[in-house]
PDB file of C-alpha atoms and ligand atoms in Angstrom:
ATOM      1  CA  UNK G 233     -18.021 -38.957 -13.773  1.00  0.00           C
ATOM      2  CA  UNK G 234     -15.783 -39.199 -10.663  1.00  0.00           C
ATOM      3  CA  UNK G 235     -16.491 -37.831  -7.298  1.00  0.00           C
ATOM      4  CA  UNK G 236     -13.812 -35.188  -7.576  1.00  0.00           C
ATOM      5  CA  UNK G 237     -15.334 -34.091 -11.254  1.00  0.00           C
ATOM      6  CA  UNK G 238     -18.795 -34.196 -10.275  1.00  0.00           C
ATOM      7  CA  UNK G 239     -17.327 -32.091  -7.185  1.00  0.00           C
ATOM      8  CA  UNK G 240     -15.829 -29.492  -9.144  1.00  0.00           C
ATOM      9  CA  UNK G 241     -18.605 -28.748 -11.314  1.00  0.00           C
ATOM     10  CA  UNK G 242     -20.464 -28.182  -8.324  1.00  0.00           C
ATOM     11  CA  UNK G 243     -17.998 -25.761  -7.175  1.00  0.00           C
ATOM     12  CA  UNK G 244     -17.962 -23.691 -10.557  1.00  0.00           C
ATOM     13  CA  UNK G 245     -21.880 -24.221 -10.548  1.00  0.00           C
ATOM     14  CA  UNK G 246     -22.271 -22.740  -7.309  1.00  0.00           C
ATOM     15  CA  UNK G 247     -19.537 -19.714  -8.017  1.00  0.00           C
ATOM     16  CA  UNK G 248     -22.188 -18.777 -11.115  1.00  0.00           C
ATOM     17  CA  UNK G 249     -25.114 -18.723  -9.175  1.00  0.00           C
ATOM     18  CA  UNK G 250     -23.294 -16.428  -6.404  1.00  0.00           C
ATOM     19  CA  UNK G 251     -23.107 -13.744  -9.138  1.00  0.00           C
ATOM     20  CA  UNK G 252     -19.733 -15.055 -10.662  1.00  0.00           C
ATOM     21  CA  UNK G 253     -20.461 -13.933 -14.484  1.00  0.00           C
ATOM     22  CA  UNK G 254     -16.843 -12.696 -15.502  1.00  0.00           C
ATOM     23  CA  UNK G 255     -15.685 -15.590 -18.067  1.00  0.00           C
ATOM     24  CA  UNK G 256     -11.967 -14.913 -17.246  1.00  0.00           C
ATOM     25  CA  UNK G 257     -12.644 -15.028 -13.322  1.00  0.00           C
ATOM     26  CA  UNK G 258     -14.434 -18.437 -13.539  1.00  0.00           C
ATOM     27  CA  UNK G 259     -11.479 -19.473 -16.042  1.00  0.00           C
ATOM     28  CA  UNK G 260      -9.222 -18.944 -13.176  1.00  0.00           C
ATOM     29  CA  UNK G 261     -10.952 -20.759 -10.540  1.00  0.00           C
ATOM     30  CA  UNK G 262     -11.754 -23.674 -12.646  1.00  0.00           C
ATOM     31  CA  UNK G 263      -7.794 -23.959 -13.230  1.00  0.00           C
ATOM     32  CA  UNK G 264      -6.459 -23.447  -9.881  1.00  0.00           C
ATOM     33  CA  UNK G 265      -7.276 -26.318  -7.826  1.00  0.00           C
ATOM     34  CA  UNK G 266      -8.610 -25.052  -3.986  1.00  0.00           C
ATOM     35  CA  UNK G 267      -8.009 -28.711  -2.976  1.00  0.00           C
ATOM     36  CA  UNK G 268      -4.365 -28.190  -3.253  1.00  0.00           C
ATOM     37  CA  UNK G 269      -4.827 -25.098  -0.408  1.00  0.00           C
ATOM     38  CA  UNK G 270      -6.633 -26.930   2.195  1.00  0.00           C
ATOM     39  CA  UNK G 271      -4.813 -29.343   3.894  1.00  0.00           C
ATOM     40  CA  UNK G 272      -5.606 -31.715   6.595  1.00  0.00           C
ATOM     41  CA  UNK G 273      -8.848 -32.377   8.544  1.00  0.00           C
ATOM     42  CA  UNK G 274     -10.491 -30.229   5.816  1.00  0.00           C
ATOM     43  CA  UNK G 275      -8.952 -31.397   2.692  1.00  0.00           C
ATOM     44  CA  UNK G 276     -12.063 -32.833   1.491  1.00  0.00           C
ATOM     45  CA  UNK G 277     -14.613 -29.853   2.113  1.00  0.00           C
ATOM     46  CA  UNK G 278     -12.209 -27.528  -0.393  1.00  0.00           C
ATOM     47  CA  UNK G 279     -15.382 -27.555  -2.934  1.00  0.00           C
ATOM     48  CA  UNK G 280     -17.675 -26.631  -0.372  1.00  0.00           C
ATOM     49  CA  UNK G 281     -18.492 -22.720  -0.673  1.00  0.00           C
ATOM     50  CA  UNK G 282     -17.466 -21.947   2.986  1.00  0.00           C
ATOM     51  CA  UNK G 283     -14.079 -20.782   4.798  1.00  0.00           C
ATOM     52  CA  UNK G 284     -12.257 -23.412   5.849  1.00  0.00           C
ATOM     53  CA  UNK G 285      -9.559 -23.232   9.026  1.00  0.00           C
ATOM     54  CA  UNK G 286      -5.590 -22.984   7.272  1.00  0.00           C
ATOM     55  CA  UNK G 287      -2.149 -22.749   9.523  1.00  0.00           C
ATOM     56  CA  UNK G 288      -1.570 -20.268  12.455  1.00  0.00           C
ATOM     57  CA  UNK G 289      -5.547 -20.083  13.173  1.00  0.00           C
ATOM     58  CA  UNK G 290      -6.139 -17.934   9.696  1.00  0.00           C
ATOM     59  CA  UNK G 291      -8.941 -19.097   7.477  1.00  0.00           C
ATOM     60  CA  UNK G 292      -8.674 -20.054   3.499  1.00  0.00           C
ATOM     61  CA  UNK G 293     -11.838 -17.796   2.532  1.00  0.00           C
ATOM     62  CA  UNK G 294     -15.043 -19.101   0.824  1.00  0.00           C
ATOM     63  CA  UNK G 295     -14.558 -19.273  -2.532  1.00  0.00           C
ATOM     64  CA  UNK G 296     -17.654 -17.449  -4.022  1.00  0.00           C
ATOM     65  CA  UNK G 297     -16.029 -14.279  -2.187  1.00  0.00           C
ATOM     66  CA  UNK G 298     -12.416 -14.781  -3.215  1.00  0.00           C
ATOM     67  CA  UNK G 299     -14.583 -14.948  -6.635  1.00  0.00           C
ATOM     68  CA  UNK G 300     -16.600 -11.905  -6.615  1.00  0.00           C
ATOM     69  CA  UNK G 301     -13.878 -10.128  -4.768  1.00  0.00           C
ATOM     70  CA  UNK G 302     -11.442 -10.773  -7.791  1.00  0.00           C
ATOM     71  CA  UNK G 303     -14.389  -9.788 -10.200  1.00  0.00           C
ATOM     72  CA  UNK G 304     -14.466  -6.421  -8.469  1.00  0.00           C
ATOM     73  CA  UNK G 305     -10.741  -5.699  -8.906  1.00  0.00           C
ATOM     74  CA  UNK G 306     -11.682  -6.029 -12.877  1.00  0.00           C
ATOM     75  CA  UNK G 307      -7.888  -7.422 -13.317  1.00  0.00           C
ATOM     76  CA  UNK G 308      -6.013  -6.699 -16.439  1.00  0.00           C
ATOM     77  CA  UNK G 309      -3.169  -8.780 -17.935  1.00  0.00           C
ATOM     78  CA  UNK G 310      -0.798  -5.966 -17.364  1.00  0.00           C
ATOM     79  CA  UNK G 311      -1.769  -5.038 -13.820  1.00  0.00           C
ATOM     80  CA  UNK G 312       0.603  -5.571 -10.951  1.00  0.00           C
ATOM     81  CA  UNK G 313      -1.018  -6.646  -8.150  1.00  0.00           C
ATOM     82  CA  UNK G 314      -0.765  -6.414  -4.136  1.00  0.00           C
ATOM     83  CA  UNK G 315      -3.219  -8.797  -2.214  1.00  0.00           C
ATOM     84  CA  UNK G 316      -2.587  -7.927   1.896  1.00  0.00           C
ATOM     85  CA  UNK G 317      -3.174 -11.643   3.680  1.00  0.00           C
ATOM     86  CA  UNK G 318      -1.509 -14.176   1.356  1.00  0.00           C
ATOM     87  CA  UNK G 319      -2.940 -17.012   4.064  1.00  0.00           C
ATOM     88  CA  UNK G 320      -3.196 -20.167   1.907  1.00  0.00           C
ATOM     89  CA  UNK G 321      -1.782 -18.696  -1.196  1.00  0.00           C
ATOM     90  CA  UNK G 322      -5.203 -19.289  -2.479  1.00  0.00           C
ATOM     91  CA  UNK G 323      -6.233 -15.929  -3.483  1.00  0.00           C
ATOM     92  CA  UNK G 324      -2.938 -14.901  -4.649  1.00  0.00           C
ATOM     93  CA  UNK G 325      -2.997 -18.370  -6.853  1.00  0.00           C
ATOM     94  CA  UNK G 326      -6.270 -17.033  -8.603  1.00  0.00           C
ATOM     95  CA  UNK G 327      -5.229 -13.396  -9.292  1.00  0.00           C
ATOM     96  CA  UNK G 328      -1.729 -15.303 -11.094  1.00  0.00           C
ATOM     97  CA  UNK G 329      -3.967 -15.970 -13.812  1.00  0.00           C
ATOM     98  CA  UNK G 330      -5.389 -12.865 -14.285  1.00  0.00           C
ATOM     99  CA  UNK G 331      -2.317  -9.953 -13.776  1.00  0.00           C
ATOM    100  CA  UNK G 332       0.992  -9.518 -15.057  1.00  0.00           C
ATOM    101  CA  UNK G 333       2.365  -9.777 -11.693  1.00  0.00           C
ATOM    102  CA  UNK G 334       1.353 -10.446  -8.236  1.00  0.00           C
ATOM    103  CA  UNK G 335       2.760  -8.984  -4.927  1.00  0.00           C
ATOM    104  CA  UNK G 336       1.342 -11.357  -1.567  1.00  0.00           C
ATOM    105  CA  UNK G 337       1.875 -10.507   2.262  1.00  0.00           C
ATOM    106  CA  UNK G 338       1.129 -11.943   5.203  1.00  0.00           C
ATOM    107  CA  UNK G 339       2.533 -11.169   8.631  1.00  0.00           C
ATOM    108  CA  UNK G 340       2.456 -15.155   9.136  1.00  0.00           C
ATOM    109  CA  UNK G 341       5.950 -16.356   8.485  1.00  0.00           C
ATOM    110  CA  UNK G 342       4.976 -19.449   7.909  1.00  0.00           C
ATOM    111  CA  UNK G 343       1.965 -19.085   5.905  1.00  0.00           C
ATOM    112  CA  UNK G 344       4.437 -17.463   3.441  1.00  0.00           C
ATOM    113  CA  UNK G 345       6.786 -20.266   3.329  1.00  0.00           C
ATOM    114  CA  UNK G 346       3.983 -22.900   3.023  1.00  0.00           C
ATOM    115  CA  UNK G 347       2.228 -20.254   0.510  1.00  0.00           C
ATOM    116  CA  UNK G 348       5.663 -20.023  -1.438  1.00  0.00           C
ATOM    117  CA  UNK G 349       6.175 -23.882  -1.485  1.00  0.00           C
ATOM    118  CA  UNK G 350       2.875 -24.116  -3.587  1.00  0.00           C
ATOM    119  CA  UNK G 351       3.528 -21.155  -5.741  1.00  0.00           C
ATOM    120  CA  UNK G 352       6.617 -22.897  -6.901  1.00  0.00           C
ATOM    121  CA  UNK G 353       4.709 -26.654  -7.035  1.00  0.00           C
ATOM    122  CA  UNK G 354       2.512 -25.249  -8.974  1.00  0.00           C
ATOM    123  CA  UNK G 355       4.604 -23.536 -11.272  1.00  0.00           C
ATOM    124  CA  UNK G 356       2.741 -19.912 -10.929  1.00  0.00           C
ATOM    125  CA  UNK G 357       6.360 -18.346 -11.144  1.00  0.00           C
ATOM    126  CA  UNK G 358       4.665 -14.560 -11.446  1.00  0.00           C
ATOM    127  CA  UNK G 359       4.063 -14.801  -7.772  1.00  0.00           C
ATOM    128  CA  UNK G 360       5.836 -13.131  -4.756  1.00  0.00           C
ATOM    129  CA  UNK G 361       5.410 -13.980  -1.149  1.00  0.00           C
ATOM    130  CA  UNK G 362       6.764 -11.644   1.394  1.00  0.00           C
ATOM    131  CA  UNK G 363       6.713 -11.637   4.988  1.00  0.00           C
ATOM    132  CA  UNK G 364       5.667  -8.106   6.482  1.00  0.00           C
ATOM    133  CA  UNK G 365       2.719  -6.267   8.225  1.00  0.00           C
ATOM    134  CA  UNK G 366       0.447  -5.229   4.687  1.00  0.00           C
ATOM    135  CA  UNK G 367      -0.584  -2.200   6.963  1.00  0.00           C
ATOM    136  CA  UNK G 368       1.957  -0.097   5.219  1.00  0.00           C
ATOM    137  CA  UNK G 369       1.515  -1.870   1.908  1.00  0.00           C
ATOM    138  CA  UNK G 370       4.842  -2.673  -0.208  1.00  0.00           C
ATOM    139  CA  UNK G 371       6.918   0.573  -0.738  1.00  0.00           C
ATOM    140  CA  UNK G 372       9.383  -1.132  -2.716  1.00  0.00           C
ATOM    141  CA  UNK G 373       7.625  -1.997  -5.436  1.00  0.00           C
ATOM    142  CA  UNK G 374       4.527   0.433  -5.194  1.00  0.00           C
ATOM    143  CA  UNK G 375       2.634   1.896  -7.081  1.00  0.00           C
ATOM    144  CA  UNK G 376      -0.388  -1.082  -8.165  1.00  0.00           C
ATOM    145  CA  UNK G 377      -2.745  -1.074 -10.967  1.00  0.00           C
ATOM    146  CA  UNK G 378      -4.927  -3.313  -7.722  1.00  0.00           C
ATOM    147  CA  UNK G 379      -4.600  -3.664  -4.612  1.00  0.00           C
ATOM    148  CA  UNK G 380      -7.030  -6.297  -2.423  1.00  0.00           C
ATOM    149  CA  UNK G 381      -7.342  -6.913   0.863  1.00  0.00           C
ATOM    150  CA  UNK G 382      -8.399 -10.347   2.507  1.00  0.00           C
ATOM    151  CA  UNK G 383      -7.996  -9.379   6.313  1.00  0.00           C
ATOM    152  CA  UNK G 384     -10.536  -6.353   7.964  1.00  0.00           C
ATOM    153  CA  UNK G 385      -9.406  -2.919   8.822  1.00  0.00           C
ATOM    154  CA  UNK G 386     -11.296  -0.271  10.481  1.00  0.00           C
ATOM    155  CA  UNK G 387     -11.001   2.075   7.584  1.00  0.00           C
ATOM    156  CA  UNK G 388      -8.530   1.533   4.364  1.00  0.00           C
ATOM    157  CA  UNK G 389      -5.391   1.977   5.590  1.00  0.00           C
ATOM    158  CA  UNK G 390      -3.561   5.339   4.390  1.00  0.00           C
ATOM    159  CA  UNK G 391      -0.033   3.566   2.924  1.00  0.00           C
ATOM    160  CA  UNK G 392      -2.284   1.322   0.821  1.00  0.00           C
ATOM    161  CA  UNK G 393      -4.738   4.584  -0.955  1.00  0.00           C
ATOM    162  CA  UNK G 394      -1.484   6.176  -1.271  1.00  0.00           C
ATOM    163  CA  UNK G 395       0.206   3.132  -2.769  1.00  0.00           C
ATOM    164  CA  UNK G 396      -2.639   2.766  -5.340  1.00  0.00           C
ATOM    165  CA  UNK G 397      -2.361   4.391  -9.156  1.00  0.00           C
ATOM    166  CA  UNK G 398      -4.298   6.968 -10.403  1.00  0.00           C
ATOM    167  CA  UNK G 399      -7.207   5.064 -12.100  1.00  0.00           C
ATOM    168  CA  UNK G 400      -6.486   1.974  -9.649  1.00  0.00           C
ATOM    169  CA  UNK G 401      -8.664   0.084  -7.673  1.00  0.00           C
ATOM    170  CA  UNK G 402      -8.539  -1.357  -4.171  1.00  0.00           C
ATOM    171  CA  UNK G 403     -10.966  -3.476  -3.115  1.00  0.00           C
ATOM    172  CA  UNK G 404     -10.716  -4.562   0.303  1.00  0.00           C
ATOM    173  CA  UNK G 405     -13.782  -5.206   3.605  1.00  0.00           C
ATOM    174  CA  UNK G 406     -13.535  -2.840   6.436  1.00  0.00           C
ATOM    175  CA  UNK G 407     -15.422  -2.746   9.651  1.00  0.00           C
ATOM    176  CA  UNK G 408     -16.023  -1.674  13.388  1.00  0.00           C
ATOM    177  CA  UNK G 409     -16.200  -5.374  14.546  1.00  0.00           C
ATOM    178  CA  UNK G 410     -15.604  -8.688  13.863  1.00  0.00           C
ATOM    179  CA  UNK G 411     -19.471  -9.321  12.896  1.00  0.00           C
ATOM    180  CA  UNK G 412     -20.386  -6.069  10.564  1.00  0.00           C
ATOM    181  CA  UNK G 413     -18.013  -5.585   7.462  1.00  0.00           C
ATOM    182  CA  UNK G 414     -18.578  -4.390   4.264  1.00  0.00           C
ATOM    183  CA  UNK G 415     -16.833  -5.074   0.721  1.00  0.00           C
ATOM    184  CA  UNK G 416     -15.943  -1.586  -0.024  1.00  0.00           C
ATOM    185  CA  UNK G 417     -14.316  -0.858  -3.831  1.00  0.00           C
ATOM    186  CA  UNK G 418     -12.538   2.222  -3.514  1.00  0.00           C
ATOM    187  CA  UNK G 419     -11.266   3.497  -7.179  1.00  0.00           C
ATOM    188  CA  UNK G 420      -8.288   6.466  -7.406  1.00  0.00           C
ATOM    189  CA  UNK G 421      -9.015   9.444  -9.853  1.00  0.00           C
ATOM    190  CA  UNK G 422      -6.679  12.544 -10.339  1.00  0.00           C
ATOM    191  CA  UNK G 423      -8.287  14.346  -7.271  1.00  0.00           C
ATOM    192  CA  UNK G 424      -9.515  11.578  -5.068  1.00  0.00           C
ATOM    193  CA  UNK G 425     -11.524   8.174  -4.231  1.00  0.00           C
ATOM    194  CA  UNK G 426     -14.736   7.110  -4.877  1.00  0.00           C
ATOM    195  CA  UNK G 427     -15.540   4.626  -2.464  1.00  0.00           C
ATOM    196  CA  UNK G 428     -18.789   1.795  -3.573  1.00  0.00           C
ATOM    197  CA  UNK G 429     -20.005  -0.876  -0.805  1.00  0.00           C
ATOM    198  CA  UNK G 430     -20.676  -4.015  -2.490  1.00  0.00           C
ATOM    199  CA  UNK G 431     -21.801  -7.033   0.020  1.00  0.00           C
ATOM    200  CA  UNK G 432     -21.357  -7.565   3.542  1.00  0.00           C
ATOM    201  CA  UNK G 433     -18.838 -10.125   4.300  1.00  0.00           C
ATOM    202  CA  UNK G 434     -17.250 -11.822   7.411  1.00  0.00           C
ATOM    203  CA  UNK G 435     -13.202 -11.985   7.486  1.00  0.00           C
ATOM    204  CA  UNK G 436     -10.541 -11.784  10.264  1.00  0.00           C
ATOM    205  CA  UNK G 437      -8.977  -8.572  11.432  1.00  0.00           C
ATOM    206  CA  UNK G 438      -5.911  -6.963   9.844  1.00  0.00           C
ATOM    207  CA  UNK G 439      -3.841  -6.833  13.079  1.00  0.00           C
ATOM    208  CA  UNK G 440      -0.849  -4.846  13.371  1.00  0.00           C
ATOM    209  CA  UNK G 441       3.121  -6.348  13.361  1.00  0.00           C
ATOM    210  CA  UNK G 442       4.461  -8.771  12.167  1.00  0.00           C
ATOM    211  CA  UNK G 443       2.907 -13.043  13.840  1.00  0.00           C
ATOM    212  CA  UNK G 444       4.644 -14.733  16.292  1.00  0.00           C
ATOM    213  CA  UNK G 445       5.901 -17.302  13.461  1.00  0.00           C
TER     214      UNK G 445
HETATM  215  N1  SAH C1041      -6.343 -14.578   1.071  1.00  0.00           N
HETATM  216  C1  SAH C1041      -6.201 -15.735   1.929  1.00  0.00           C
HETATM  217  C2  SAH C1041      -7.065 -15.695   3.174  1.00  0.00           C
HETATM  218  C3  SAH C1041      -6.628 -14.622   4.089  1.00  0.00           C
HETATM  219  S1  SAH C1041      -6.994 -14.831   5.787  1.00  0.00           S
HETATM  220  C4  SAH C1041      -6.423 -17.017   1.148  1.00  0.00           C
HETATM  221  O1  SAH C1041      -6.672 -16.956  -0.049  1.00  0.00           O
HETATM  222  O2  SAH C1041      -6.298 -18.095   1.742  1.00  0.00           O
HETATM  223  C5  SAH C1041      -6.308 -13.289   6.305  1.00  0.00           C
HETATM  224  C6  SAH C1041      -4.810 -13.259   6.363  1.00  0.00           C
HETATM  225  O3  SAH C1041      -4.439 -11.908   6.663  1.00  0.00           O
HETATM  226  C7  SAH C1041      -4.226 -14.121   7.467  1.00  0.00           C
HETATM  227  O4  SAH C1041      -3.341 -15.059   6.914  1.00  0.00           O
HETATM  228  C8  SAH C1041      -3.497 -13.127   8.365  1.00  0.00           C
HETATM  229  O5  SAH C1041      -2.277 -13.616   8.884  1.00  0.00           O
HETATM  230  C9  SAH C1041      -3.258 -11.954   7.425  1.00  0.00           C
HETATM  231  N2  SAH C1041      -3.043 -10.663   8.070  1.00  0.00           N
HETATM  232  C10 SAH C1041      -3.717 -10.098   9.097  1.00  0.00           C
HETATM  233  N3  SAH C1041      -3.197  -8.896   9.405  1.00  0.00           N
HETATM  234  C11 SAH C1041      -2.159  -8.686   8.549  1.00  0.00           C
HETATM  235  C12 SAH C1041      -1.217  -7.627   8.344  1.00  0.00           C
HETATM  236  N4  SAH C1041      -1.210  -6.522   9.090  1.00  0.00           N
HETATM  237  N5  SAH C1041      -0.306  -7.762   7.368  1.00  0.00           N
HETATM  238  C13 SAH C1041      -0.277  -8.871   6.570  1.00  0.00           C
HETATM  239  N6  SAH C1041      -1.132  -9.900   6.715  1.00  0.00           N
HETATM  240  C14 SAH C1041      -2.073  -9.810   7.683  1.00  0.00           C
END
């Protein structure tokens, strides 16, 4: 076998003994290739299960939580996604496999473009990268069957619940501080949310506004 093979099978191994059971999750992330998200320095640690540093100081998460995370949403082939923090693309790349249509944002301009550039590359054409602060969601083309959040807020932001469908779910880590998050899965009924913590989990702050570049 060669190195990058015997790599990859590592990867999906490790992803199943995280708690990665759905067939149609593992599916995806077998198909999408992470090394084509991690560039540089850190090209050849993309099949390690740990974050790895991506343009404009963001990070390209680990992949056994971009895994479990897109278990959580339970994605159907007609649902029209929003992920808030495109970053890499990388997420966004994973839930093209899995939902009708996906909506990205990052407040990076340039993580957009570069995320873009890839989508079309590799031909994921049900993709759409937008530039914009996610704090208020995507009005245009709300409401989502899912909604997922890779950055931390303090609490789920208010545009996003209200953005969601009835019988929707958002799943999405929130937090005090940059050390104690939690995976929180909120699902919408007819009269409210029921909110279920999952896992605690480490990611960067949502931050308000759109980046510098
Ligand atoms: N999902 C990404 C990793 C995301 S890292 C991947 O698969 O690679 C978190 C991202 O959230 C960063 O790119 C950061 O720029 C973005 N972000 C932070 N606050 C934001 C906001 N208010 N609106 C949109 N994006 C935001």
């Amino acid at each position: 076998m060669t190195d990058t093979a015997e790599r990859k099978m590592r990867f999906l191994f490790a992803l199943r003994s995280r708690g990665v059971t759905d067939i149609r999750v593992l599916t995806a992330m077998e198909r999408i290739d992470r090394g084509a998200f991690v560039k540089g320095l850190f090209a050849d640690r993309a099949y390690e299960d740990m974050p790895l540093p991506i343009s404009c100081g963001q990070t390209i998460s680990q992949p056994s939580v971009v895994a479990l995370m897109t278990q959580a949403l339970a994605v159907t082939p007609r649902d029209k996604v929003l992920e808030i923090g495109t970053g890499s693309g990388y997420q966004a790349a994973i839930l093209s496999q899995l939902a009708r249509r996906v909506y990205t944002v990052d407040r990076h301009k340039r993580l957009v473009r570069e995320a873009q550039d890839l989508f079309i590359a590799l031909d994921l054409a049900n993709i759409t990268a937008i530039a914009a602060d996610g704090s208020f969601g995507l009005p245009d083309q709300a409401p989502f069957d899912r909604i997922i959040v890779t950055a931390a807020a303090e609490d789920p932001p208010g545009p996003l619940l209200a953005q969601l469908k009835i019988g929707g779910i958002m799943v999405l880590p929130v937090g005090q501080s940059d050390t104690v998050q939690s995976l929180i899965k909120v699902t919408r009924h007819e009269t409210g949310f029921d909110y279920e913590e999952l896992r605690p989990v480490r990611f960067v702050p949502l931050v308000e506004g759109l980046g510098p570049e």
